[in-house]
């Protein structure tokens, strides 16, 4: 405005100021007109991207910086045929994703997409996003390929496996100079699809998408999931391998990791296995291909090892350090799994990463009522990959990795590193468990371990919920020295009531502890073991397993005789006994401090416990509810669970009405998951 348009004050000072304001206002008007002219000359979508890149340091799907180093350095299959075949002398096969019909976004992970300098809001608004994230169109710079690898499946060498339904779109380098491989799971046929269709379905894809992000938020090394896409294309599946086939919608998950190389990547050179009669597709080509593959992985993903020993004369030392670190990372990874009650379900050599991160989310599950023999995979009849057997399974896979590296790394060098696995696992496991129990000011490691083991034993005897029982321990404060017996008893009484409330009733407990093998079948297996004892191990079944299943049947039979009231009282008694030991142990650790110092120790202790004991995990029934709604086109529960699982340690009062921290409903016992997806 001009000064004459303003209401002039009688004060001369105000008149001068108003003149200044008029001049500034005139400049602002000219500036805004200029900006408006520029804005009208730029398409709105481009303008949005321009502002995003300028102020948010984000990219778009069509401006990602691809740098596909693996395909440049490692041998690539010359044939582009998608038909199932043996691929010899190659680490990758170039293959394009197979389009799906009408792809659309189910959910996006903001945190995962940030690894790629992408904004979830921006991706959601991009009309080409469903096409890029389904593989229907390739992003500029993408060079899709499938990886060739082998594997020991359930302890038996299966020969060539490879990416049968996952295709790597390429590697991108973000603004922090981090390298991330992008992989689409469910993207169609590859030379490694064998007799399958190369697809993943919405059911399993929802589970993988949510669990990938949940594990990250729990602080466990994992591959990430950036997006979940569904479509009108369908695939025929038999979810429980019982002959009841159904049509399910095809879906795709954008998986993100520094690399998807696995133990089985090095097994492609394995000679014919005496048990299975199968060999790797590149047997006889290990020199120089095995060294070439190893050197690429080390230089790219273990640069600290490469820097110290890059010369040819340092080769054995380089490979030793690599194997040593893989052993250590794997030991820590499985310890992390055990500490949150995660059960992977399919710990074959083709499902363990060379980086020590969780990969390939299939028939996984989290412990609910604590049972160390919990089997999450409906297909795992022998319990090979049960919760308690996970460390043993990982050690077996590390042994097979050592055998695969034998042409360039003698077993005399690698086996001593492997033998450190058990100690490394136990050290990390008990260190984490001490935090979960809030065992501050430790005076005796052995006493700590006994307290941890007795807590788990009490959970097992009572059918206590693994997650909720650990979380309940934050109710226990360290009492000052000299506190009355009554104060201690009141504390124990209150917490024992809380813990007993996290234990399942006898009817459900009996189902949980019962054998997974029908009684008649178990009897036949015992007879077979007596008649043909040498054949039993070849079927992947041990006599110890049969004995364990027999004991489970007997325990379940006894549990069915107990009333709910009697079990509750017995559970209170068991928890009271353990809490007395626990409270006494805590007091002894802090008997030399009192007053404000003790209050500070208590506060820090509870804060520590709440940072390692999640309030929320991805329970099977929660995923199942999201799946059922999603199949009807309602994706709200997927979004709600993603938000919840992104913050698993906090008290989410906004979601309290949904009772995601409550014991699972009765119908949850009927949920079965298998390798079929």
XYZ file of C-alpha atoms in Angstrom:
677
model
C 0.000 0.000 0.000
C 0.937 3.628 -0.344
C 1.374 5.676 2.789
C -1.664 7.757 1.787
C -3.747 4.587 2.087
C -2.758 4.145 5.673
C -4.449 5.654 8.663
C -2.021 8.375 9.687
C -1.386 9.054 13.327
C -0.895 12.519 14.639
C 2.494 11.523 16.012
C 5.303 12.482 13.616
C 7.308 9.437 14.733
C 4.503 7.090 13.786
C 4.184 8.850 10.455
C 7.837 8.227 9.681
C 7.516 4.566 10.710
C 4.465 4.083 8.567
C 6.441 5.423 5.621
C 9.118 2.832 6.211
C 6.503 0.102 6.454
C 4.982 1.246 3.179
C 8.345 0.949 1.428
C 8.946 -2.531 2.822
C 5.430 -3.615 1.879
C 5.973 -2.422 -1.693
C 9.190 -4.501 -1.966
C 7.404 -7.575 -0.612
C 4.653 -7.184 -3.190
C 7.190 -7.008 -6.036
C 9.000 -10.092 -4.664
C 5.794 -12.117 -4.372
C 4.729 -11.177 -7.916
C 8.097 -12.404 -9.208
C 7.812 -15.708 -7.296
C 4.248 -16.138 -8.569
C 5.431 -15.677 -12.181
C 8.159 -18.306 -11.710
C 5.733 -20.696 -9.980
C 3.213 -20.494 -12.855
C 5.954 -21.529 -15.294
C 6.731 -24.774 -13.371
C 4.391 -27.816 -13.315
C 2.996 -28.363 -9.847
C 4.486 -31.856 -9.529
C 7.948 -30.602 -10.492
C 7.607 -27.654 -8.130
C 6.778 -30.057 -5.293
C 9.852 -32.135 -6.092
C 12.005 -29.009 -6.348
C 10.961 -27.803 -2.894
C 11.408 -31.309 -1.471
C 14.958 -31.662 -2.733
C 15.878 -28.137 -1.741
C 14.558 -28.127 1.793
C 14.195 -31.797 2.791
C 17.292 -33.283 1.101
C 15.088 -36.032 -0.354
C 15.035 -37.685 -3.727
C 12.251 -39.170 -5.804
C 11.955 -42.712 -7.085
C 13.077 -41.596 -10.528
C 16.129 -39.690 -9.259
C 17.741 -42.323 -7.012
C 21.489 -42.697 -7.502
C 22.030 -46.254 -8.707
C 25.510 -47.763 -8.613
C 25.207 -51.483 -9.332
C 28.666 -52.575 -8.231
C 27.895 -56.285 -7.783
C 26.869 -56.686 -11.416
C 29.969 -54.803 -12.545
C 32.403 -56.883 -10.513
C 30.910 -60.378 -10.317
C 30.139 -62.852 -13.126
C 26.656 -62.555 -14.629
C 24.746 -65.290 -16.431
C 24.812 -64.657 -20.180
C 21.356 -66.148 -20.772
C 18.269 -64.062 -20.045
C 15.849 -66.981 -20.077
C 13.499 -67.084 -17.110
C 12.908 -70.825 -17.329
C 14.147 -72.867 -14.348
C 17.673 -74.111 -15.054
C 21.088 -74.693 -13.519
C 23.198 -71.538 -13.743
C 26.894 -72.362 -13.914
C 29.772 -69.960 -13.402
C 27.627 -66.957 -12.463
C 26.625 -65.139 -9.282
C 23.675 -63.324 -10.851
C 21.208 -63.739 -13.695
C 19.732 -60.643 -15.287
C 15.957 -60.936 -15.254
C 13.148 -58.376 -15.376
C 10.218 -58.416 -12.933
C 6.932 -59.811 -14.232
C 4.185 -57.128 -14.139
C 1.126 -57.469 -11.920
C -2.359 -56.136 -12.593
C -3.427 -52.858 -10.985
C -0.656 -52.453 -8.378
C -1.466 -50.170 -5.457
C 0.154 -49.126 -2.202
C -0.888 -50.852 1.004
C 1.688 -49.229 3.299
C 4.996 -47.381 3.312
C 7.655 -47.276 6.016
C 8.831 -43.715 6.544
C 11.891 -44.844 8.498
C 12.997 -47.381 5.892
C 12.479 -45.043 2.943
C 14.627 -42.418 4.656
C 17.575 -44.768 4.065
C 17.072 -44.032 0.371
C 16.588 -40.266 0.881
C 12.897 -40.743 0.114
C 9.902 -39.194 1.826
C 6.931 -41.516 2.375
C 4.493 -38.641 1.778
C 6.191 -37.812 -1.485
C 6.227 -41.437 -2.622
C 2.555 -41.795 -1.768
C 1.738 -38.791 -3.973
C 3.864 -39.992 -6.887
C 1.514 -41.496 -9.518
C 4.316 -43.745 -10.778
C 5.193 -45.117 -7.331
C 2.933 -48.224 -7.562
C 4.497 -49.016 -10.951
C 8.084 -48.642 -9.722
C 7.467 -50.460 -6.431
C 5.773 -53.393 -8.158
C 8.397 -53.754 -10.871
C 5.859 -52.935 -13.585
C 8.233 -50.143 -14.596
C 11.932 -49.855 -13.834
C 13.386 -46.819 -12.124
C 16.078 -45.022 -14.144
C 19.397 -46.731 -13.432
C 17.840 -49.995 -12.255
C 19.501 -53.193 -13.542
C 17.363 -56.089 -12.255
C 18.938 -59.450 -11.485
C 18.399 -62.595 -9.410
C 21.108 -64.066 -7.188
C 22.353 -67.662 -7.526
C 22.955 -69.511 -4.263
C 22.592 -72.976 -2.725
C 21.591 -74.152 0.719
C 21.354 -76.821 3.358
C 17.633 -77.104 4.041
C 16.700 -78.814 7.310
C 20.262 -80.122 7.465
C 20.391 -81.631 3.970
C 22.156 -80.042 0.990
C 19.489 -79.069 -1.551
C 21.731 -77.934 -4.408
C 20.930 -74.777 -6.380
C 18.180 -72.606 -4.878
C 18.638 -68.904 -5.652
C 16.221 -65.969 -5.746
C 13.124 -67.807 -6.898
C 10.711 -64.943 -6.276
C 12.923 -61.989 -5.446
C 14.659 -59.716 -7.925
C 17.293 -57.149 -7.038
C 16.506 -53.824 -8.701
C 20.015 -52.516 -8.087
C 22.136 -50.742 -5.505
C 21.681 -47.104 -4.593
C 24.085 -44.778 -2.803
C 22.372 -42.234 -0.559
C 23.406 -38.742 0.533
C 25.386 -40.226 3.451
C 27.374 -42.397 1.022
C 25.665 -45.549 2.295
C 25.075 -48.386 -0.150
C 21.669 -50.105 -0.126
C 20.509 -52.976 -2.277
C 16.853 -52.808 -3.329
C 15.042 -56.094 -3.787
C 11.453 -56.815 -4.769
C 10.081 -59.959 -3.189
C 7.239 -61.499 -5.182
C 8.375 -60.044 -8.499
C 7.876 -63.109 -10.681
C 9.733 -65.952 -12.353
C 13.523 -66.236 -12.403
C 15.863 -69.083 -13.421
C 15.757 -70.091 -9.744
C 11.977 -70.374 -9.345
C 12.082 -74.169 -9.770
C 8.442 -75.367 -9.887
C 7.025 -72.237 -8.205
C 5.416 -69.154 -9.756
C 7.809 -66.507 -8.424
C 5.050 -64.716 -6.521
C 4.424 -63.769 -2.905
C 0.914 -63.268 -1.598
C -0.594 -60.490 0.493
C -0.857 -62.690 3.589
C 2.855 -63.424 3.881
C 3.899 -60.014 2.558
C 2.041 -58.182 5.328
C 3.830 -60.352 7.871
C 7.262 -59.704 6.335
C 6.670 -55.965 5.937
C 5.565 -55.508 9.551
C 8.145 -57.810 11.118
C 11.072 -56.266 9.244
C 10.230 -52.862 10.691
C 9.306 -54.269 14.103
C 12.680 -55.978 14.441
C 14.492 -52.769 13.522
C 12.612 -50.863 16.217
C 13.444 -53.609 18.711
C 17.113 -52.871 18.014
C 17.840 -56.143 16.211
C 19.934 -56.128 12.999
C 17.578 -56.773 10.089
C 16.782 -56.148 6.475
C 14.220 -53.372 6.066
C 10.901 -53.086 4.259
C 10.225 -49.825 2.439
C 6.893 -50.534 0.804
C 4.090 -53.070 0.533
C 2.174 -53.325 -2.736
C -0.904 -55.407 -3.513
C -2.538 -56.144 -6.871
C -5.447 -57.772 -8.694
C -3.175 -60.621 -9.825
C -3.657 -63.843 -7.882
C -1.655 -66.952 -7.021
C -2.793 -70.405 -5.931
C -1.540 -71.394 -2.495
C -1.892 -74.269 -0.033
C -1.086 -72.383 3.197
C -0.984 -75.422 5.484
C 0.144 -78.064 2.981
C -3.108 -79.945 3.611
C -4.527 -79.959 0.080
C -6.855 -76.988 0.627
C -5.693 -74.617 -2.101
C -6.964 -71.046 -2.369
C -6.482 -68.040 -4.653
C -4.697 -65.188 -2.918
C -3.811 -61.678 -4.118
C -0.213 -61.225 -5.253
C 1.837 -58.670 -3.330
C 5.357 -57.273 -3.350
C 7.660 -56.018 -0.598
C 10.529 -53.626 -1.294
C 13.318 -55.108 0.811
C 16.339 -52.975 1.698
C 19.744 -54.160 2.923
C 23.423 -53.431 2.280
C 23.481 -56.844 0.580
C 21.378 -59.989 0.414
C 24.422 -62.274 0.192
C 24.028 -65.283 2.464
C 25.936 -68.341 3.626
C 24.483 -70.282 0.704
C 26.046 -67.800 -1.733
C 29.357 -69.605 -1.149
C 27.886 -73.100 -1.485
C 27.484 -72.963 -5.271
C 30.901 -74.646 -5.549
C 30.038 -77.589 -3.278
C 30.838 -81.034 -4.746
C 28.102 -83.659 -4.876
C 26.709 -84.330 -1.408
C 26.754 -87.989 -0.361
C 23.406 -87.779 1.437
C 21.304 -85.820 -1.063
C 23.205 -86.636 -4.245
C 23.220 -82.957 -5.200
C 26.055 -80.568 -5.898
C 26.446 -76.853 -6.512
C 26.031 -75.538 -10.072
C 29.577 -74.121 -10.164
C 31.512 -77.042 -8.728
C 35.045 -77.033 -10.136
C 35.030 -73.266 -10.734
C 35.947 -72.217 -7.210
C 39.274 -70.899 -8.419
C 39.199 -67.980 -9.018
C 35.419 -67.410 -8.635
C 35.216 -68.143 -4.896
C 38.025 -65.681 -4.125
C 36.437 -63.131 -6.431
C 33.114 -63.398 -4.574
C 34.775 -63.285 -1.158
C 36.925 -60.293 -2.042
C 33.909 -58.384 -3.341
C 31.935 -59.005 -0.135
C 34.873 -58.053 2.086
C 35.908 -54.954 0.152
C 32.333 -53.680 -0.103
C 30.821 -54.695 3.239
C 33.833 -55.275 5.512
C 36.069 -52.383 4.416
C 37.938 -52.352 7.752
C 39.185 -55.876 7.002
C 39.997 -55.047 3.381
C 42.020 -51.974 4.346
C 44.206 -53.999 6.689
C 44.781 -56.999 4.396
C 43.999 -56.238 0.756
C 47.122 -57.769 -0.811
C 47.181 -61.250 -2.346
C 49.761 -62.352 0.203
C 47.254 -61.428 2.935
C 44.476 -63.581 1.484
C 44.261 -66.225 4.238
C 44.407 -63.579 6.952
C 41.702 -61.572 5.164
C 39.388 -64.562 4.897
C 40.089 -65.587 8.482
C 39.110 -62.158 9.785
C 35.978 -62.224 7.636
C 34.876 -65.638 8.912
C 35.714 -64.660 12.480
C 33.486 -61.595 12.272
C 30.634 -63.506 10.624
C 30.740 -65.997 13.502
C 30.645 -63.198 16.075
C 27.853 -61.274 14.348
C 25.753 -64.414 13.976
C 26.242 -65.344 17.640
C 25.097 -61.888 18.724
C 22.173 -61.925 16.303
C 20.711 -65.191 17.552
C 21.273 -64.024 21.152
C 19.222 -60.926 20.328
C 16.482 -63.151 18.908
C 16.376 -65.252 22.056
C 16.136 -62.180 24.259
C 12.956 -60.912 22.570
C 11.470 -64.368 22.009
C 11.787 -64.266 18.223
C 11.700 -67.574 16.370
C 12.812 -67.435 12.717
C 11.385 -70.746 11.589
C 13.649 -71.617 8.628
C 17.312 -71.319 9.612
C 18.742 -72.951 6.516
C 22.137 -71.832 5.203
C 20.330 -69.868 2.486
C 18.488 -67.871 5.162
C 21.465 -66.526 7.128
C 23.100 -63.273 6.047
C 26.861 -62.806 5.747
C 26.334 -59.467 7.525
C 24.723 -60.921 10.637
C 21.306 -59.379 9.994
C 17.898 -61.052 10.039
C 16.721 -61.945 6.532
C 13.881 -63.861 4.873
C 10.834 -63.468 7.111
C 8.662 -66.509 6.452
C 6.944 -68.673 9.085
C 8.371 -66.652 11.994
C 6.713 -66.175 15.355
C 7.256 -64.506 18.708
C 7.027 -66.463 21.948
C 3.808 -65.849 23.828
C 3.346 -68.267 26.733
C 6.961 -69.248 27.285
C 7.866 -72.636 25.846
C 11.525 -73.222 24.922
C 10.405 -75.974 22.513
C 8.122 -73.571 20.643
C 7.949 -74.363 16.905
C 6.665 -71.478 14.832
C 6.883 -73.256 11.461
C 4.013 -75.661 10.811
C 6.298 -77.496 8.359
C 9.015 -78.183 10.956
C 7.827 -81.600 12.139
C 11.063 -82.462 13.939
C 11.475 -79.153 15.774
C 14.860 -78.586 14.174
C 14.308 -74.832 14.219
C 12.423 -74.530 17.507
C 13.180 -71.551 19.740
C 15.620 -73.437 21.964
C 17.413 -74.962 18.960
C 18.123 -71.677 17.162
C 21.690 -71.200 18.485
C 22.498 -74.805 17.569
C 21.039 -74.318 14.075
C 23.075 -71.166 13.492
C 26.249 -72.932 14.588
C 25.503 -75.750 12.137
C 25.121 -73.217 9.330
C 28.407 -71.551 10.279
C 30.047 -74.962 10.092
C 28.692 -75.383 6.558
C 29.993 -71.924 5.667
C 33.453 -72.969 6.870
C 33.225 -76.043 4.653
C 32.212 -73.884 1.690
C 35.257 -71.651 2.221
C 37.634 -74.608 2.603
C 39.226 -74.209 -0.892
C 40.611 -70.806 0.167
C 40.479 -71.024 3.990
C 41.666 -74.284 5.602
C 39.410 -75.813 8.240
C 42.392 -75.853 10.569
C 42.117 -72.052 10.558
C 38.328 -71.556 10.465
C 37.239 -74.216 12.979
C 38.990 -72.528 15.974
C 37.012 -69.375 15.127
C 33.802 -71.418 14.937
C 34.532 -72.914 18.348
C 34.228 -69.456 19.878
C 30.561 -69.290 18.868
C 29.072 -70.804 22.024
C 30.968 -68.510 24.381
C 30.166 -65.456 22.272
C 26.490 -66.366 22.211
C 26.294 -66.920 25.977
C 28.169 -63.716 26.781
C 25.873 -61.562 24.672
C 22.740 -63.438 25.722
C 23.326 -63.132 29.461
C 24.502 -59.550 29.147
C 21.181 -58.667 27.496
C 19.160 -60.787 29.923
C 20.769 -59.026 32.888
C 19.507 -55.742 31.491
C 16.037 -57.207 31.020
C 15.973 -58.208 34.707
C 17.484 -54.904 35.814
C 20.428 -56.608 37.484
C 22.510 -53.538 38.228
C 25.745 -53.472 40.221
C 26.535 -57.089 39.468
C 28.796 -58.842 41.984
C 28.726 -62.404 40.676
C 28.120 -63.398 37.046
C 27.149 -66.933 38.011
C 24.473 -65.662 40.437
C 23.076 -63.462 37.664
C 22.831 -66.403 35.278
C 21.091 -68.551 37.878
C 18.545 -65.780 38.473
C 17.906 -65.432 34.716
C 17.544 -69.184 34.227
C 15.192 -69.537 37.204
C 13.015 -66.712 35.852
C 12.680 -68.541 32.528
C 11.975 -71.811 34.345
C 9.188 -70.170 36.355
C 7.699 -68.735 33.162
C 7.768 -72.186 31.608
C 6.101 -73.831 34.626
C 3.348 -71.214 34.770
C 2.789 -70.585 31.062
C 3.745 -66.951 31.560
C 3.696 -64.593 28.598
C 7.330 -63.987 27.630
C 6.973 -60.313 26.691
C 4.543 -59.269 29.422
C 6.338 -61.077 32.260
C 9.597 -59.319 31.479
C 7.792 -55.982 31.191
C 6.068 -56.579 34.562
C 9.417 -56.596 36.343
C 9.549 -52.800 36.085
C 7.106 -52.812 39.016
C 9.871 -54.067 41.321
C 11.840 -51.327 43.061
C 14.919 -51.916 45.177
C 13.917 -51.446 48.798
C 16.212 -49.509 51.139
C 18.346 -51.578 53.490
C 16.543 -52.097 56.754
C 13.090 -52.077 55.139
C 10.462 -53.956 57.078
C 9.531 -57.509 56.194
C 5.997 -56.255 55.645
C 7.151 -53.820 52.938
C 8.960 -56.596 51.113
C 5.984 -58.939 51.395
C 3.579 -56.296 50.104
C 5.794 -55.640 47.083
C 6.125 -59.342 46.296
C 2.399 -59.907 46.735
C 1.527 -57.114 44.309
C 3.996 -58.163 41.620
C 3.209 -61.892 41.948
C -0.442 -61.047 41.320
C 0.561 -59.146 38.199
C 2.792 -61.954 36.923
C 0.177 -64.636 37.591
C -2.236 -62.547 35.558
C 0.091 -62.977 32.570
C -0.159 -66.783 32.680
C -2.557 -68.669 30.411
C -5.362 -70.855 31.855
C -4.933 -74.655 32.066
C -6.979 -75.489 28.955
C -4.769 -73.317 26.740
C -1.628 -74.290 28.595
C -2.369 -77.966 27.930
C -2.690 -77.266 24.205
C 0.582 -75.384 24.172
C 2.689 -77.936 25.992
C 1.138 -80.905 24.194
C 3.112 -82.750 21.532
C 2.869 -81.538 17.950
C 2.828 -85.195 16.904
C -0.472 -87.128 17.218
C -0.255 -89.911 19.847
C -0.721 -92.784 17.383
C 1.907 -91.356 15.045
C 4.333 -90.878 17.918
C 3.938 -94.526 18.931
C 4.654 -95.646 15.367
C 7.760 -93.445 15.283
C 9.035 -95.062 18.492
C 8.501 -98.500 16.962
C 10.298 -97.422 13.799
C 13.213 -96.081 15.881
C 13.582 -99.451 17.574
C 13.385 -101.432 14.331
C 15.419 -99.115 12.071
C 17.568 -96.913 14.370
C 19.992 -95.897 11.586
C 17.232 -94.549 9.329
C 15.711 -92.162 11.878
C 18.431 -89.451 11.620
C 18.107 -89.534 7.816
C 14.510 -88.396 8.273
C 15.705 -85.471 10.391
C 14.272 -86.988 13.585
C 16.267 -87.793 16.714
C 15.430 -90.098 19.600
C 15.759 -87.092 21.934
C 13.012 -85.369 19.977
C 10.690 -88.364 20.376
C 11.402 -88.522 24.115
C 10.657 -84.818 24.461
C 7.368 -85.179 22.582
C 6.357 -88.085 24.818
C 6.972 -85.975 27.926
C 4.933 -83.147 26.405
C 1.971 -85.465 25.916
C 2.135 -86.621 29.527
C 2.433 -83.066 30.876
C -0.555 -81.920 28.803
C -2.634 -84.828 30.098
C -1.928 -83.784 33.700
C -2.596 -80.105 33.005
C -6.103 -80.867 31.718
C -7.014 -82.189 35.178
C -6.302 -78.828 36.889
C -8.946 -76.113 37.422
C -8.312 -72.483 36.457
C -8.470 -71.393 40.108
C -6.000 -74.027 41.262
C -3.576 -73.133 38.493
C -3.769 -69.424 39.357
C -2.973 -70.123 43.016
C -0.121 -72.425 42.048
C 1.236 -69.780 39.668
C 1.119 -67.147 42.438
C 3.062 -69.507 44.687
C 5.743 -70.165 42.062
C 6.148 -66.486 41.246
C 6.283 -65.546 44.926
C 9.157 -67.977 45.445
C 11.111 -66.517 42.554
C 10.365 -62.891 43.521
C 11.683 -63.485 47.027
C 15.043 -64.469 45.532
C 14.905 -61.565 43.088
C 14.061 -58.862 45.626
C 16.711 -60.165 48.021
C 19.329 -60.201 45.257
C 18.536 -56.603 44.291
C 18.762 -55.422 47.887
C 22.145 -57.069 48.411
C 23.540 -55.245 45.390
C 22.538 -51.887 46.815
C 22.871 -52.403 50.566
C 25.618 -49.787 50.711
C 23.476 -46.973 49.289
C 20.298 -45.307 50.490
C 18.103 -42.252 50.142
C 18.424 -40.149 47.014
C 21.216 -42.322 45.617
C 19.008 -45.420 45.807
C 16.130 -43.560 44.178
C 18.449 -42.575 41.322
C 19.642 -46.180 40.908
C 16.018 -47.359 40.859
C 15.068 -44.798 38.245
C 17.993 -45.622 35.950
C 17.390 -49.335 36.417
C 13.727 -49.105 35.416
C 14.576 -46.860 32.461
C 17.118 -49.462 31.320
C 14.576 -52.269 31.657
C 11.929 -50.356 29.731
C 14.397 -49.855 26.879
C 15.048 -53.581 26.446
C 11.691 -55.092 27.473
C 9.167 -54.204 24.770
C 5.551 -53.590 25.613
C 4.448 -54.506 22.085
C 5.562 -57.242 19.700
C 4.088 -58.547 16.443
C 1.932 -61.367 17.734
C 0.503 -63.769 15.162
C -3.088 -62.865 15.950
C -2.355 -59.162 15.425
C -0.897 -59.860 11.998
C -3.835 -62.160 11.213
C -6.375 -59.412 11.988
C -4.515 -57.032 9.683
C -4.411 -59.703 6.961
C -8.137 -60.405 7.180
C -8.993 -56.713 6.854
C -6.456 -56.144 4.080
C -7.938 -58.910 1.940
C -11.162 -56.855 2.027
C -9.333 -53.702 0.957
C -9.033 -52.176 4.432
C -5.367 -51.406 5.154
C -5.952 -49.356 8.303
C -4.824 -52.121 10.655
C -1.549 -52.540 8.764
C -0.889 -48.816 9.225
C -1.914 -48.941 12.883
C 0.370 -51.886 13.619
C 3.259 -50.240 11.776
C 2.868 -47.162 13.972
C 2.664 -49.316 17.099
C 5.659 -51.491 16.237
C 7.773 -48.460 15.372
C 7.646 -47.558 19.072
C 7.557 -50.908 20.921
C 9.007 -49.787 24.248
C 6.663 -46.899 25.029
C 3.366 -46.745 26.852
C 0.992 -46.121 23.957
C -2.097 -44.873 25.769
C -3.646 -43.880 22.433
C -3.794 -47.566 21.490
C -4.730 -48.920 24.900
C -8.297 -49.588 23.769
C -6.996 -52.081 21.212
C -5.260 -54.080 24.004
C -2.233 -54.938 21.900
C -0.334 -55.714 25.096
C -2.953 -58.165 26.374
C -2.739 -61.956 26.265
C -3.772 -63.359 22.864
C -7.407 -64.408 22.409
C -8.326 -68.113 22.398
C -8.711 -68.232 18.613
C -5.035 -67.269 18.229
C -4.067 -70.842 19.172
C -5.493 -72.040 15.853
C -3.208 -69.875 13.700
C -0.633 -71.882 11.757
C 2.136 -70.496 9.568
C 4.356 -72.444 7.206
C 6.878 -71.937 4.426
C 4.018 -71.573 1.943
C 3.608 -67.969 0.835
